[in-house]
Short mmCIF file of C-alpha atoms in Angstrom, two decimals:
data_model
loop_
_atom_site.label_atom_id
_atom_site.label_comp_id
_atom_site.label_asym_id
_atom_site.label_seq_id
_atom_site.Cartn_x
_atom_site.Cartn_y
_atom_site.Cartn_z
CA UNK A 1 0.00 0.00 0.00
CA UNK A 2 1.27 3.46 -0.77
CA UNK A 3 2.81 5.05 2.33
CA UNK A 4 1.38 8.04 4.16
CA UNK A 5 3.94 10.48 2.77
CA UNK A 6 3.25 9.38 -0.79
CA UNK A 7 -0.46 9.94 -0.20
CA UNK A 8 0.22 13.45 1.17
CA UNK A 9 2.43 14.33 -1.79
CA UNK A 10 -0.31 13.09 -4.11
CA UNK A 11 -2.89 15.21 -2.28
CA UNK A 12 -0.76 18.34 -2.76
CA UNK A 13 -0.43 17.62 -6.47
CA UNK A 14 -4.17 16.99 -6.72
CA UNK A 15 -4.96 20.34 -5.06
CA UNK A 16 -3.54 22.13 -8.11
CA UNK A 17 -5.06 19.68 -10.57
CA UNK A 18 -8.22 20.12 -12.66
CA UNK A 19 -11.54 19.29 -11.00
CA UNK A 20 -11.83 15.99 -12.88
CA UNK A 21 -8.52 14.82 -11.39
CA UNK A 22 -9.32 16.08 -7.88
CA UNK A 23 -12.66 14.28 -7.88
CA UNK A 24 -11.26 10.88 -8.78
CA UNK A 25 -12.58 8.48 -6.13
CA UNK A 26 -10.08 7.03 -3.70
CA UNK A 27 -12.09 3.91 -2.86
CA UNK A 28 -14.03 1.43 -4.96
CA UNK A 29 -17.15 2.25 -2.94
CA UNK A 30 -17.05 5.81 -4.32
CA UNK A 31 -16.49 4.65 -7.90
CA UNK A 32 -19.33 5.59 -10.27
CA UNK A 33 -20.88 3.14 -12.71
CA UNK A 34 -19.67 -0.24 -14.01
CA UNK A 35 -21.98 -2.20 -11.69
CA UNK A 36 -21.81 -5.10 -14.15
CA UNK A 37 -18.13 -5.45 -13.20
CA UNK A 38 -17.92 -4.10 -9.65
CA UNK A 39 -21.33 -4.87 -8.20
CA UNK A 40 -21.69 -7.51 -5.46
CA UNK A 41 -20.59 -10.91 -6.75
CA UNK A 42 -19.46 -9.60 -10.13
CA UNK A 43 -16.25 -11.07 -11.61
CA UNK A 44 -13.90 -8.10 -11.37
CA UNK A 45 -15.09 -7.25 -7.87
CA UNK A 46 -14.39 -10.82 -6.70
CA UNK A 47 -10.90 -10.85 -8.22
CA UNK A 48 -9.98 -7.52 -6.62
CA UNK A 49 -11.35 -8.56 -3.22
CA UNK A 50 -9.38 -11.81 -3.34
CA UNK A 51 -6.25 -10.02 -4.56
CA UNK A 52 -6.05 -12.53 -7.40
CA UNK A 53 -6.22 -10.14 -10.31
CA UNK A 54 -3.90 -10.90 -13.19
CA UNK A 55 -3.16 -8.74 -16.19
CA UNK A 56 -6.26 -7.06 -17.60
CA UNK A 57 -7.31 -4.90 -20.52
CA UNK A 58 -9.89 -2.24 -19.67
CA UNK A 59 -11.83 -1.35 -22.79
CA UNK A 60 -14.35 1.49 -23.02
CA UNK A 61 -15.15 5.04 -24.18
CA UNK A 62 -13.35 8.10 -22.74
CA UNK A 63 -14.40 9.20 -19.26
CA UNK A 64 -15.73 5.83 -18.10
CA UNK A 65 -13.13 5.47 -15.34
CA UNK A 66 -10.43 3.25 -16.81
CA UNK A 67 -7.50 5.16 -15.28
CA UNK A 68 -9.26 5.63 -11.95
CA UNK A 69 -10.14 1.95 -11.77
CA UNK A 70 -6.53 0.98 -12.43
CA UNK A 71 -5.33 3.25 -9.59
CA UNK A 72 -7.94 1.86 -7.20
CA UNK A 73 -6.91 -1.68 -8.07
CA UNK A 74 -3.31 -0.79 -7.24
CA UNK A 75 -4.37 0.57 -3.84
CA UNK A 76 -6.48 -2.47 -3.01
CA UNK A 77 -3.87 -5.01 -4.06
CA UNK A 78 -0.94 -3.48 -2.10
CA UNK A 79 0.97 -3.11 -5.35
CA UNK A 80 3.32 -0.35 -6.46
CA UNK A 81 1.61 1.58 -9.22
CA UNK A 82 3.63 2.65 -12.27
CA UNK A 83 1.93 4.74 -14.92
CA UNK A 84 2.91 4.92 -18.58
CA UNK A 85 1.46 5.95 -21.92
CA UNK A 86 1.82 3.59 -24.85
CA UNK A 87 2.23 6.48 -27.29
CA UNK A 88 5.38 7.78 -25.59
CA UNK A 89 6.91 4.79 -23.80
CA UNK A 90 9.97 3.38 -25.56
CA UNK A 91 11.53 -0.06 -25.22
CA UNK A 92 14.17 1.39 -22.87
CA UNK A 93 11.50 2.73 -20.51
CA UNK A 94 9.63 -0.58 -20.58
CA UNK A 95 12.81 -2.48 -19.69
CA UNK A 96 13.49 -0.08 -16.80
CA UNK A 97 10.00 -0.67 -15.41
CA UNK A 98 10.44 -4.44 -15.68
CA UNK A 99 13.90 -4.38 -14.08
CA UNK A 100 12.60 -2.33 -11.15
CA UNK A 101 9.62 -4.66 -10.80
CA UNK A 102 11.90 -7.70 -10.59
CA UNK A 103 14.08 -6.06 -7.92
CA UNK A 104 11.03 -4.99 -5.94
CA UNK A 105 9.61 -8.50 -6.03
CA UNK A 106 12.91 -10.13 -5.06
CA UNK A 107 13.86 -7.70 -2.26
CA UNK A 108 10.62 -7.14 -0.38
CA UNK A 109 7.99 -9.17 -2.22
CA UNK A 110 6.09 -6.10 -3.42
CA UNK A 111 4.31 -6.53 -6.72
CA UNK A 112 4.08 -3.92 -9.45
CA UNK A 113 1.05 -2.81 -11.40
CA UNK A 114 2.12 -1.34 -14.72
CA UNK A 115 -0.68 0.82 -16.07
CA UNK A 116 -0.46 1.66 -19.75
CA UNK A 117 -2.91 4.14 -21.18
CA UNK A 118 -3.85 3.81 -24.86
CA UNK A 119 -2.29 0.34 -24.87
CA UNK A 120 -3.50 -0.27 -28.44
CA UNK A 121 -0.77 2.16 -29.55
CA UNK A 122 1.95 -0.07 -28.14
CA UNK A 123 4.42 -1.16 -30.80
CA UNK A 124 5.15 -4.82 -31.57
CA UNK A 125 8.67 -4.57 -30.09
CA UNK A 126 7.33 -3.10 -26.84
CA UNK A 127 4.74 -5.84 -26.53
CA UNK A 128 7.37 -8.51 -27.14
CA UNK A 129 9.48 -7.08 -24.29
CA UNK A 130 6.50 -7.25 -21.92
CA UNK A 131 5.20 -10.71 -22.72
CA UNK A 132 7.54 -12.90 -20.65
CA UNK A 133 7.30 -10.84 -17.45
CA UNK A 134 3.53 -10.50 -17.78
CA UNK A 135 3.22 -14.26 -18.17
CA UNK A 136 5.49 -14.92 -15.15
CA UNK A 137 3.64 -12.42 -12.99
CA UNK A 138 6.62 -10.10 -12.50
CA UNK A 139 4.28 -7.24 -13.40
CA UNK A 140 0.53 -7.02 -13.50
CA UNK A 141 -0.33 -5.17 -16.68
CA UNK A 142 -3.43 -3.01 -16.74
CA UNK A 143 -3.97 -1.69 -20.22
CA UNK A 144 -6.59 0.96 -20.96
CA UNK A 145 -7.92 1.44 -24.46
CA UNK A 146 -10.82 3.03 -26.27
CA UNK A 147 -10.43 0.46 -29.07
CA UNK A 148 -11.69 -3.12 -29.05
CA UNK A 149 -8.58 -5.05 -27.91
CA UNK A 150 -9.58 -8.09 -29.97
CA UNK A 151 -8.85 -5.99 -33.05
CA UNK A 152 -6.39 -3.36 -31.81
CA UNK A 153 -4.05 -5.15 -29.39
CA UNK A 154 -1.41 -7.78 -30.13
CA UNK A 155 -2.99 -11.24 -29.99
CA UNK A 156 -0.23 -12.57 -27.71
CA UNK A 157 -0.93 -9.83 -25.16
CA UNK A 158 -4.69 -10.39 -25.41
CA UNK A 159 -4.24 -14.11 -24.74
CA UNK A 160 -2.35 -13.32 -21.51
CA UNK A 161 -4.95 -10.85 -20.24
CA UNK A 162 -8.55 -10.72 -19.14
CA UNK A 163 -10.71 -8.23 -21.01
CA UNK A 164 -13.26 -6.13 -19.14
CA UNK A 165 -15.53 -3.80 -21.12
CA UNK A 166 -16.49 -0.56 -19.38
CA UNK A 167 -19.76 1.08 -20.39
CA UNK A 168 -20.62 4.78 -20.71
CA UNK A 169 -21.94 6.10 -17.42
CA UNK A 170 -25.68 6.52 -17.13
CA UNK A 171 -27.12 10.02 -16.80
CA UNK A 172 -27.90 9.16 -13.19
CA UNK A 173 -24.27 8.19 -12.54
CA UNK A 174 -22.94 11.39 -14.15
CA UNK A 175 -25.43 13.51 -12.20
CA UNK A 176 -24.21 11.85 -9.01
CA UNK A 177 -20.60 12.68 -9.88
CA UNK A 178 -21.55 16.33 -10.46
CA UNK A 179 -23.50 16.56 -7.20
CA UNK A 180 -20.52 15.20 -5.28
CA UNK A 181 -18.24 17.74 -6.97
CA UNK A 182 -20.48 20.60 -5.86
CA UNK A 183 -20.75 19.26 -2.29
CA UNK A 184 -17.20 17.96 -1.68
CA UNK A 185 -15.35 20.41 0.58
CA UNK A 186 -11.94 18.76 0.18
CA UNK A 187 -11.67 18.31 -3.58
CA UNK A 188 -14.72 20.00 -5.08
CA UNK A 189 -16.72 23.18 -4.54
CA UNK A 190 -18.28 22.37 -1.17
CA UNK A 191 -18.45 25.40 1.12
CA UNK A 192 -17.49 27.77 -1.71
CA UNK A 193 -20.95 29.12 -2.48
CA UNK A 194 -21.44 27.18 -5.72
CA UNK A 195 -24.98 26.13 -6.64
CA UNK A 196 -25.95 24.09 -9.69
CA UNK A 197 -29.46 24.53 -11.07
CA UNK A 198 -31.39 21.31 -11.61
CA UNK A 199 -31.89 21.90 -15.33
CA UNK A 200 -28.17 22.67 -15.70
CA UNK A 201 -27.35 19.44 -13.85
CA UNK A 202 -29.67 17.44 -16.11
CA UNK A 203 -28.19 19.04 -19.22
CA UNK A 204 -24.58 18.32 -18.24
CA UNK A 205 -25.44 14.74 -17.28
CA UNK A 206 -27.16 14.16 -20.61
CA UNK A 207 -24.87 16.11 -22.94
CA UNK A 208 -21.66 14.56 -21.60
CA UNK A 209 -22.60 11.26 -23.30
CA UNK A 210 -21.63 9.10 -20.34
CA UNK A 211 -18.21 10.77 -19.98
CA UNK A 212 -17.69 11.83 -16.34
CA UNK A 213 -14.47 13.69 -17.16
CA UNK A 214 -16.22 15.77 -19.79
CA UNK A 215 -19.04 16.61 -17.38
CA UNK A 216 -16.63 17.69 -14.62
CA UNK A 217 -14.55 19.74 -17.05
CA UNK A 218 -17.69 21.52 -18.21
CA UNK A 219 -18.74 22.20 -14.62
CA UNK A 220 -15.30 23.62 -13.85
CA UNK A 221 -15.40 25.89 -16.91
CA UNK A 222 -18.87 27.12 -15.92
CA UNK A 223 -17.84 27.84 -12.31
CA UNK A 224 -14.63 29.65 -13.32
CA UNK A 225 -16.52 31.68 -15.91
CA UNK A 226 -19.26 32.68 -13.45
CA UNK A 227 -16.66 33.55 -10.80
CA UNK A 228 -14.84 35.76 -13.27
CA UNK A 229 -18.09 37.50 -14.16
CA UNK A 230 -18.93 37.95 -10.46
CA UNK A 231 -15.49 39.44 -9.73
CA UNK A 232 -15.81 41.85 -12.66
CA UNK A 233 -19.24 42.84 -11.41
CA UNK A 234 -17.82 43.45 -7.94
CA UNK A 235 -15.12 45.71 -9.37
CA UNK A 236 -17.72 47.76 -11.23
CA UNK A 237 -20.06 48.05 -8.22
CA UNK A 238 -20.54 51.51 -6.80
CA UNK A 239 -20.29 52.48 -3.09
CA UNK A 240 -24.02 52.26 -2.57
CA UNK A 241 -24.59 48.98 -4.38
CA UNK A 242 -25.35 45.79 -2.46
CA UNK A 243 -22.52 43.27 -2.32
CA UNK A 244 -22.74 39.53 -1.86
CA UNK A 245 -20.31 38.28 0.78
CA UNK A 246 -17.64 35.88 -0.51
CA UNK A 247 -17.59 32.30 0.75
CA UNK A 248 -14.13 31.07 1.81
CA UNK A 249 -12.63 33.77 -0.37
CA UNK A 250 -14.73 32.94 -3.44
CA UNK A 251 -17.64 34.95 -4.82
CA UNK A 252 -20.82 32.85 -4.64
CA UNK A 253 -21.94 31.69 -8.08
CA UNK A 254 -24.94 29.96 -9.56
CA UNK A 255 -24.47 27.68 -12.57
CA UNK A 256 -27.57 28.09 -14.72
CA UNK A 257 -28.62 26.17 -17.81
CA UNK A 258 -27.23 28.98 -19.96
CA UNK A 259 -23.85 28.76 -18.24
CA UNK A 260 -23.84 24.98 -18.66
CA UNK A 261 -24.61 25.33 -22.37
CA UNK A 262 -21.75 27.78 -22.84
CA UNK A 263 -19.34 25.53 -20.97
CA UNK A 264 -20.02 22.69 -23.40
CA UNK A 265 -20.57 24.95 -26.41
CA UNK A 266 -23.70 22.95 -27.00
CA UNK A 267 -27.37 23.88 -26.98
CA UNK A 268 -29.75 22.12 -24.60
CA UNK A 269 -32.55 20.53 -26.57
CA UNK A 270 -36.06 20.01 -25.27
CA UNK A 271 -35.57 16.26 -25.17
CA UNK A 272 -35.89 13.71 -22.39
CA UNK A 273 -34.74 10.22 -23.32
CA UNK A 274 -37.46 8.69 -21.15
CA UNK A 275 -40.23 11.26 -21.57
CA UNK A 276 -42.66 12.91 -23.94
CA UNK A 277 -40.09 14.47 -26.28
CA UNK A 278 -38.37 11.11 -26.71
CA UNK A 279 -41.60 9.41 -27.75
CA UNK A 280 -42.81 12.32 -29.89
CA UNK A 281 -39.51 12.67 -31.76
CA UNK A 282 -39.08 8.99 -32.57
CA UNK A 283 -42.73 8.96 -33.67
CA UNK A 284 -42.05 11.88 -36.03
CA UNK A 285 -38.97 10.08 -37.36
CA UNK A 286 -40.90 6.86 -38.07
CA UNK A 287 -43.78 8.68 -39.74
CA UNK A 288 -41.38 10.74 -41.88
CA UNK A 289 -39.65 7.60 -43.18
CA UNK A 290 -43.02 5.94 -43.75
CA UNK A 291 -44.18 9.05 -45.57
CA UNK A 292 -41.13 9.04 -47.89
CA UNK A 293 -39.76 12.39 -46.69
CA UNK A 294 -35.99 11.87 -46.28
CA UNK A 295 -35.32 15.48 -45.27
CA UNK A 296 -37.81 15.45 -42.41
CA UNK A 297 -36.56 12.02 -41.33
CA UNK A 298 -32.97 13.31 -41.26
CA UNK A 299 -33.99 16.33 -39.19
CA UNK A 300 -35.65 14.19 -36.51
CA UNK A 301 -32.71 11.79 -36.61
CA UNK A 302 -30.30 14.71 -36.12
CA UNK A 303 -32.33 16.02 -33.19
CA UNK A 304 -32.10 12.65 -31.44
CA UNK A 305 -28.37 12.33 -32.14
CA UNK A 306 -27.61 15.83 -30.82
CA UNK A 307 -29.76 15.13 -27.75
CA UNK A 308 -27.64 12.08 -26.97
CA UNK A 309 -30.09 9.33 -27.89
CA UNK A 310 -28.67 5.80 -27.76
CA UNK A 311 -27.62 4.98 -31.36
CA UNK A 312 -28.54 1.32 -30.77
CA UNK A 313 -32.11 2.40 -30.06
CA UNK A 314 -32.15 4.29 -33.36
CA UNK A 315 -30.73 1.28 -35.22
CA UNK A 316 -33.42 -0.97 -33.71
CA UNK A 317 -36.17 1.40 -34.84
CA UNK A 318 -34.69 1.50 -38.35
CA UNK A 319 -34.71 -2.32 -38.46
CA UNK A 320 -38.38 -2.38 -37.43
CA UNK A 321 -39.19 0.24 -40.08
CA UNK A 322 -37.52 -1.85 -42.76
CA UNK A 323 -39.92 -4.74 -42.20
CA UNK A 324 -43.04 -2.88 -41.12
CA UNK A 325 -43.13 -0.07 -43.67
CA UNK A 326 -40.91 -1.14 -46.59
CA UNK A 327 -41.18 -4.89 -46.43
CA UNK A 328 -41.06 -6.81 -49.70
CA UNK A 329 -41.65 -3.69 -51.77
CA UNK A 330 -37.84 -3.50 -51.43
CA UNK A 331 -36.44 -6.66 -49.77
CA UNK A 332 -32.99 -5.06 -49.64
CA UNK A 333 -34.26 -2.64 -47.00
CA UNK A 334 -33.96 -5.19 -44.19
CA UNK A 335 -30.41 -6.00 -45.32
CA UNK A 336 -29.49 -2.30 -45.16
CA UNK A 337 -31.07 -2.06 -41.70
CA UNK A 338 -29.25 -5.17 -40.44
CA UNK A 339 -25.94 -3.83 -41.76
CA UNK A 340 -26.68 -0.49 -40.07
CA UNK A 341 -27.26 -2.19 -36.72
CA UNK A 342 -24.02 -4.15 -37.07
CA UNK A 343 -21.99 -1.03 -37.93
CA UNK A 344 -23.48 0.92 -35.01
CA UNK A 345 -22.47 -1.89 -32.65
CA UNK A 346 -18.96 -2.11 -34.10
CA UNK A 347 -17.89 1.53 -34.43
CA UNK A 348 -20.20 3.58 -32.21
CA UNK A 349 -20.67 7.34 -32.31
CA UNK A 350 -19.89 9.81 -33.76
CA UNK A 351 -19.06 7.90 -36.97
CA UNK A 352 -22.18 5.74 -36.73
CA UNK A 353 -24.29 8.84 -37.42
CA UNK A 354 -23.34 8.49 -41.10
CA UNK A 355 -24.55 4.90 -41.26
CA UNK A 356 -27.78 5.81 -39.46
CA UNK A 357 -28.33 8.59 -42.00
CA UNK A 358 -27.62 6.28 -44.95
CA UNK A 359 -30.10 3.68 -43.74
CA UNK A 360 -32.69 6.38 -43.01
CA UNK A 361 -32.41 7.85 -46.51
CA UNK A 362 -32.55 4.40 -48.12
CA UNK A 363 -35.76 3.44 -46.33
CA UNK A 364 -37.36 6.86 -46.76
CA UNK A 365 -36.81 6.72 -50.54
CA UNK A 366 -37.75 3.05 -50.97
CA UNK A 367 -41.19 1.91 -52.17
CA UNK A 368 -43.46 1.18 -49.23
CA UNK A 369 -45.48 -1.84 -48.15
CA UNK A 370 -46.95 -2.87 -44.82
CA UNK A 371 -48.30 -6.11 -46.30
CA UNK A 372 -46.05 -8.38 -44.20
CA UNK A 373 -46.96 -6.43 -41.04
CA UNK A 374 -50.68 -6.69 -41.81
CA UNK A 375 -50.35 -10.37 -42.79
CA UNK A 376 -48.72 -11.59 -39.57
CA UNK A 377 -51.16 -9.57 -37.47
CA UNK A 378 -54.09 -11.14 -39.34
CA UNK A 379 -52.63 -14.63 -38.97
CA UNK A 380 -52.04 -14.19 -35.23
CA UNK A 381 -55.57 -12.83 -34.77
CA UNK A 382 -56.96 -15.87 -36.63
CA UNK A 383 -54.98 -18.32 -34.48
CA UNK A 384 -56.08 -16.58 -31.28
CA UNK A 385 -59.74 -16.21 -32.22
CA UNK A 386 -60.59 -19.44 -34.07
CA UNK A 387 -60.18 -23.17 -33.68
CA UNK A 388 -56.60 -24.22 -34.30
CA UNK A 389 -56.25 -26.02 -37.61
CA UNK A 390 -54.74 -29.52 -37.52
CA UNK A 391 -51.66 -30.08 -39.65
CA UNK A 392 -52.82 -31.73 -42.93
CA UNK A 393 -51.79 -35.38 -43.07
CA UNK A 394 -49.58 -34.89 -46.12
CA UNK A 395 -47.54 -32.17 -44.36
CA UNK A 396 -46.78 -34.10 -41.19
CA UNK A 397 -43.32 -35.50 -40.46
CA UNK A 398 -42.42 -38.68 -42.32
CA UNK A 399 -43.11 -40.94 -39.32
CA UNK A 400 -46.64 -39.56 -38.91
CA UNK A 401 -47.87 -39.85 -42.50
CA UNK A 402 -48.18 -42.51 -45.13
CA UNK A 403 -45.41 -42.76 -47.68
CA UNK A 404 -46.34 -41.00 -50.89
CA UNK A 405 -49.00 -38.70 -49.39
CA UNK A 406 -46.92 -35.56 -49.80
CA UNK A 407 -46.73 -34.00 -53.26
CA UNK A 408 -43.14 -32.78 -53.67
CA UNK A 409 -43.30 -29.30 -55.22
CA UNK A 410 -40.00 -29.60 -57.09
CA UNK A 411 -41.27 -32.69 -58.88
CA UNK A 412 -44.28 -30.80 -60.26
CA UNK A 413 -44.27 -28.81 -63.48
CA UNK A 414 -43.16 -25.24 -62.79
CA UNK A 415 -42.23 -26.20 -59.22
CA UNK A 416 -45.84 -25.82 -58.05
CA UNK A 417 -48.02 -28.77 -57.01
CA UNK A 418 -51.72 -28.81 -56.18
CA UNK A 419 -50.97 -29.71 -52.56
CA UNK A 420 -53.19 -28.22 -49.84
CA UNK A 421 -51.09 -26.54 -47.17
CA UNK A 422 -53.66 -25.28 -44.66
CA UNK A 423 -56.89 -27.15 -45.19
CA UNK A 424 -59.13 -24.09 -45.36
CA UNK A 425 -59.04 -21.28 -47.94
CA UNK A 426 -57.51 -18.26 -46.23
CA UNK A 427 -55.65 -15.15 -47.42
CA UNK A 428 -53.41 -13.29 -44.99
CA UNK A 429 -50.80 -11.81 -47.31
CA UNK A 430 -51.95 -9.41 -50.01
CA UNK A 431 -49.01 -7.81 -51.85
CA UNK A 432 -49.25 -4.17 -52.82
CA UNK A 433 -48.83 -2.77 -56.32
CA UNK A 434 -45.54 -1.12 -55.37
CA UNK A 435 -41.91 -2.07 -55.89
CA UNK A 436 -40.90 -5.73 -55.82
CA UNK A 437 -44.37 -6.73 -54.62
CA UNK A 438 -45.66 -6.16 -58.15
CA UNK A 439 -43.59 -9.19 -59.19
CA UNK A 440 -44.70 -11.09 -56.09
CA UNK A 441 -48.37 -10.42 -56.91
CA UNK A 442 -47.87 -11.63 -60.47
CA UNK A 443 -46.13 -14.78 -59.24
CA UNK A 444 -48.87 -15.56 -56.71
CA UNK A 445 -51.51 -15.10 -59.43
CA UNK A 446 -49.57 -17.54 -61.64
CA UNK A 447 -49.37 -20.05 -58.76
CA UNK A 448 -53.11 -19.72 -58.22
CA UNK A 449 -53.78 -20.42 -61.88
CA UNK A 450 -51.41 -23.42 -61.87
CA UNK A 451 -53.37 -24.94 -59.02
CA UNK A 452 -56.57 -24.38 -60.91
CA UNK A 453 -58.13 -22.38 -58.15
#
């Protein structure tokens, strides 16, 4: 465990550090988010508690707590923590870290945690130097990366490490981080006369896109800006003007929604991801695609993207649209939607906005049909409302029918036999006269004539 003097030196350095650094939690209990890894009984939590953690790769978006988690692991495991950055660390530096780790282990039994930020930028030669000592346990490597390590990190290093994926913080988690920053008297703004309006808090929590560092940086910018404005106002105040008393040497400030918007250089939209605006906007998007208006559809899509809507939610709605409103009028629509969903999962935002836009435009400009949607609804209603039809004898599995009962369609002229497939005349699917369904309608009419119906 780091000694008392080291902790005090760190505290002095932190006092001059940005708010996001000062507010880094010093215990796992204060760590925000990642309950799927650190909640009771979860795998990473168990490994840390048992002090059995080997080398790991922490993979996730910026501001999700990768560096903080690595430092907390070092504190909990009584290890010496060595920080490095894969973009600047050379082979010589890596060898020095490994040599020191060996000496430390041999002399007093202390282990070393070697934290490497942006580990995906590590060169092949650097990774080769690390491999043997990582495998032998001389160092515990904790690599942090925003890239999927299965694609971006050397396979040999991946095979010697456990991969833990960190998720963007929820709005609730980010809001909690901001509240603590305002209330914390040691590292934040507690006792300094700083108040944060509720709508400003909600905006920062939403607009930070799950990035706690970004939210804290924005709060710090807003507070510093408001303090500067308050100090200028105090200098301009006349002898008879009222003056607000400073708190612990700081002018009291209020962070409003306007100040929060300026700190992020981003406008707050009237949009709640769980409320009326969410439902109304996605409804407008769906109806615009259905109505073949690509420009309106793109506008509503853009509104949701700017408001921080989950891109996976948008991709799911696009997939539903492809079947419900385009259907077999353009069978390629569902392929475009499926590809869109896959790309969104693989690359994420902000690049995925382009794929979402492409799929939106494709579906909005495609011929429309809800025939499949209407057909399955009609079939389900029939099954639920009427007596269930028995499977015709000829269609049953081979062991439950007589040999020769079934009329094999491929053996019939034109590939269409006069077999009965339901037992009662019923029509659920009626193709439209649009797009590919024109050909489907013609084919079904030909089949009907072949059967002599």
